[in-house]
Structure formats: C-alpha cells, structure tokens
Amino acid sequence: MLCLAYQLNVRQLQCLVEFVKMWLPGEVCSLRLPCSCSCVGQHFIFVTISMFGPLTCSIITTTRKFFTILSSVILFQHSITVLQWEGTTLVFAGLILDIVFGKEQRIIPVVHRAAAITNCL
C-alpha cells in the first residue's frame, strides 16, 4: 500500500498508464497471461514455504532450474561448456545427496529431543 501511495504521489503510475495507452494499445491484453502466470507462481511459492518450509522450496526451485537447463540442452541443442557441465553435475549431485542423507539428518534431532524430554520426566 505504501508503494502505491508513493507512486501516486510522484506521478509514476500516471506516467506508466500514459505510456501503455500511447505505445501498447493492443499489447495490454497480451500482458494478462504473463502477469497471471507470475501471480499463480508466486502463490505456489508462498504455499510451499508456508506448508513445507524454505528449504523444501529451495530444493524445488533448484530442481526446476536444473531440469530447465537440461531440457534446453536436449530439446533446443544449446551448447554448454565443460565447466558449465561440471556445475550442473555438482547441482545434481547435491540434490541427490540431500535426498539420500538429508532426511536422516532431520530425523536425528527429533529423536534426541524425544530422549531429552523422556529423561526430564
């Protein structure tokens, strides 16, 4: 709300509306789809962080970006250098290590916490 009030105060919003009316009269409709997709994407990020935590959201985002790069190379024959392949391999290895060993590390503190509570009783 503060940003909107600031933009109205310095007349930035009016300049944007005038620019869109002058240069993009037919393009305003084509802006609806990217804006809607962005809104839905931000909603899913919020829900993921709220329900599963920021680490899970980060893992999902990293996995998505990894598969985006991989599909770009496979489908569109984009070339990447050896150093970029090494980086991609490191990301993939990190994701696999997190899947294999990450859950074990998260379970251990819960067991210690339960043991500590039992010892206090």
Short mmCIF file of C-alpha atoms in Angstrom, two decimals:
data_model
loop_
_atom_site.label_atom_id
_atom_site.label_comp_id
_atom_site.label_asym_id
_atom_site.label_seq_id
_atom_site.Cartn_x
_atom_site.Cartn_y
_atom_site.Cartn_z
CA MET A 1 0.00 0.00 0.00
CA LEU A 2 2.84 2.37 0.80
CA CYS A 3 4.42 1.75 -2.59
CA LEU A 4 1.15 2.54 -4.35
CA ALA A 5 0.74 5.74 -2.32
CA TYR A 6 4.34 6.75 -3.15
CA GLN A 7 3.83 6.09 -6.87
CA LEU A 8 0.65 8.14 -6.88
CA ASN A 9 2.48 10.95 -5.09
CA VAL A 10 5.39 11.12 -7.55
CA ARG A 11 3.12 10.52 -10.57
CA GLN A 12 4.96 7.36 -11.70
CA LEU A 13 1.75 5.38 -12.02
CA GLN A 14 0.18 8.03 -14.27
CA CYS A 15 3.28 8.02 -16.49
CA LEU A 16 3.04 4.24 -16.80
CA VAL A 17 -0.63 4.40 -17.76
CA GLU A 18 0.08 7.09 -20.35
CA PHE A 19 2.96 5.04 -21.79
CA VAL A 20 0.80 1.94 -22.09
CA LYS A 21 -2.02 3.90 -23.75
CA MET A 22 0.35 5.54 -26.23
CA TRP A 23 2.67 2.69 -27.21
CA LEU A 24 0.96 -0.55 -26.34
CA PRO A 25 -2.78 -0.26 -27.02
CA GLY A 26 -3.08 -3.76 -28.45
CA GLU A 27 -0.40 -5.28 -26.26
CA VAL A 28 -2.18 -4.74 -22.94
CA CYS A 29 -4.23 -7.89 -23.49
CA SER A 30 -1.11 -9.93 -24.15
CA LEU A 31 0.30 -8.82 -20.79
CA ARG A 32 -2.51 -10.60 -18.95
CA LEU A 33 -1.14 -14.11 -19.47
CA PRO A 34 2.41 -13.49 -18.16
CA CYS A 35 1.03 -11.48 -15.23
CA SER A 36 -1.44 -14.24 -14.39
CA CYS A 37 1.25 -16.93 -14.61
CA SER A 38 3.52 -14.87 -12.38
CA CYS A 39 0.74 -14.43 -9.84
CA VAL A 40 -0.01 -18.16 -9.76
CA GLY A 41 3.70 -18.97 -9.47
CA GLN A 42 4.14 -16.59 -6.54
CA HIS A 43 1.11 -18.17 -4.87
CA PHE A 44 2.63 -21.65 -5.16
CA ILE A 45 5.93 -20.38 -3.76
CA PHE A 46 4.08 -18.87 -0.79
CA VAL A 47 2.10 -22.08 -0.19
CA THR A 48 5.24 -24.23 -0.44
CA ILE A 49 7.13 -22.08 2.06
CA SER A 50 4.13 -21.95 4.41
CA MET A 51 3.44 -25.68 4.36
CA PHE A 52 6.88 -27.25 3.87
CA GLY A 53 9.44 -24.59 4.79
CA PRO A 54 12.02 -22.57 2.87
CA LEU A 55 14.47 -25.47 2.45
CA THR A 56 11.92 -27.54 0.54
CA CYS A 57 11.04 -24.52 -1.60
CA SER A 58 14.74 -24.00 -2.35
CA ILE A 59 15.16 -27.65 -3.33
CA ILE A 60 12.11 -27.49 -5.61
CA THR A 61 13.39 -24.29 -7.23
CA THR A 62 16.89 -25.71 -7.75
CA THR A 63 15.47 -28.92 -9.23
CA ARG A 64 13.23 -26.94 -11.59
CA LYS A 65 16.14 -24.80 -12.77
CA PHE A 66 18.32 -27.89 -13.25
CA PHE A 67 15.72 -29.59 -15.43
CA THR A 68 15.15 -26.34 -17.34
CA ILE A 69 18.85 -26.23 -18.26
CA LEU A 70 18.89 -29.92 -19.11
CA SER A 71 15.79 -29.68 -21.32
CA SER A 72 17.22 -26.60 -23.03
CA VAL A 73 20.34 -28.55 -23.94
CA ILE A 74 18.43 -31.65 -25.08
CA LEU A 75 15.44 -30.09 -26.86
CA PHE A 76 16.99 -26.98 -28.41
CA GLN A 77 20.58 -28.25 -28.82
CA HIS A 78 22.00 -25.34 -26.81
CA SER A 79 25.65 -25.90 -26.11
CA ILE A 80 27.24 -25.53 -22.71
CA THR A 81 30.91 -25.64 -21.83
CA VAL A 82 32.70 -28.30 -19.83
CA LEU A 83 32.78 -26.00 -16.79
CA GLN A 84 29.02 -25.50 -17.06
CA TRP A 85 28.51 -29.28 -17.27
CA GLU A 86 30.64 -29.65 -14.14
CA GLY A 87 28.49 -27.10 -12.33
CA THR A 88 25.31 -28.84 -13.47
CA THR A 89 26.71 -32.16 -12.26
CA LEU A 90 27.55 -30.63 -8.88
CA VAL A 91 23.99 -29.31 -8.53
CA PHE A 92 22.54 -32.71 -9.45
CA ALA A 93 24.91 -34.48 -7.03
CA GLY A 94 23.93 -32.05 -4.28
CA LEU A 95 20.25 -32.74 -4.86
CA ILE A 96 20.81 -36.50 -4.75
CA LEU A 97 22.89 -36.22 -1.57
CA ASP A 98 20.17 -34.11 0.03
CA ILE A 99 17.53 -36.67 -0.91
CA VAL A 100 19.59 -39.59 0.39
CA PHE A 101 21.15 -38.09 3.52
CA GLY A 102 19.00 -35.04 4.20
CA LYS A 103 16.08 -36.88 5.77
CA GLU A 104 18.30 -38.90 8.10
CA GLN A 105 19.84 -35.73 9.48
CA ARG A 106 16.41 -34.19 10.05
CA ILE A 107 15.16 -37.26 11.93
CA ILE A 108 18.09 -37.41 14.36
CA PRO A 109 17.33 -34.13 16.19
CA VAL A 110 13.73 -35.22 16.72
CA VAL A 111 14.93 -38.47 18.36
CA HIS A 112 17.35 -36.54 20.57
CA ARG A 113 14.60 -34.13 21.54
CA ALA A 114 12.28 -37.01 22.46
CA ALA A 115 15.05 -38.64 24.52
CA ALA A 116 15.72 -35.37 26.30
CA ILE A 117 12.05 -34.98 27.16
CA THR A 118 11.91 -38.58 28.43
CA ASN A 119 14.99 -38.02 30.61
CA CYS A 120 13.42 -34.92 32.16
CA LEU A 121 10.31 -36.83 33.23
#
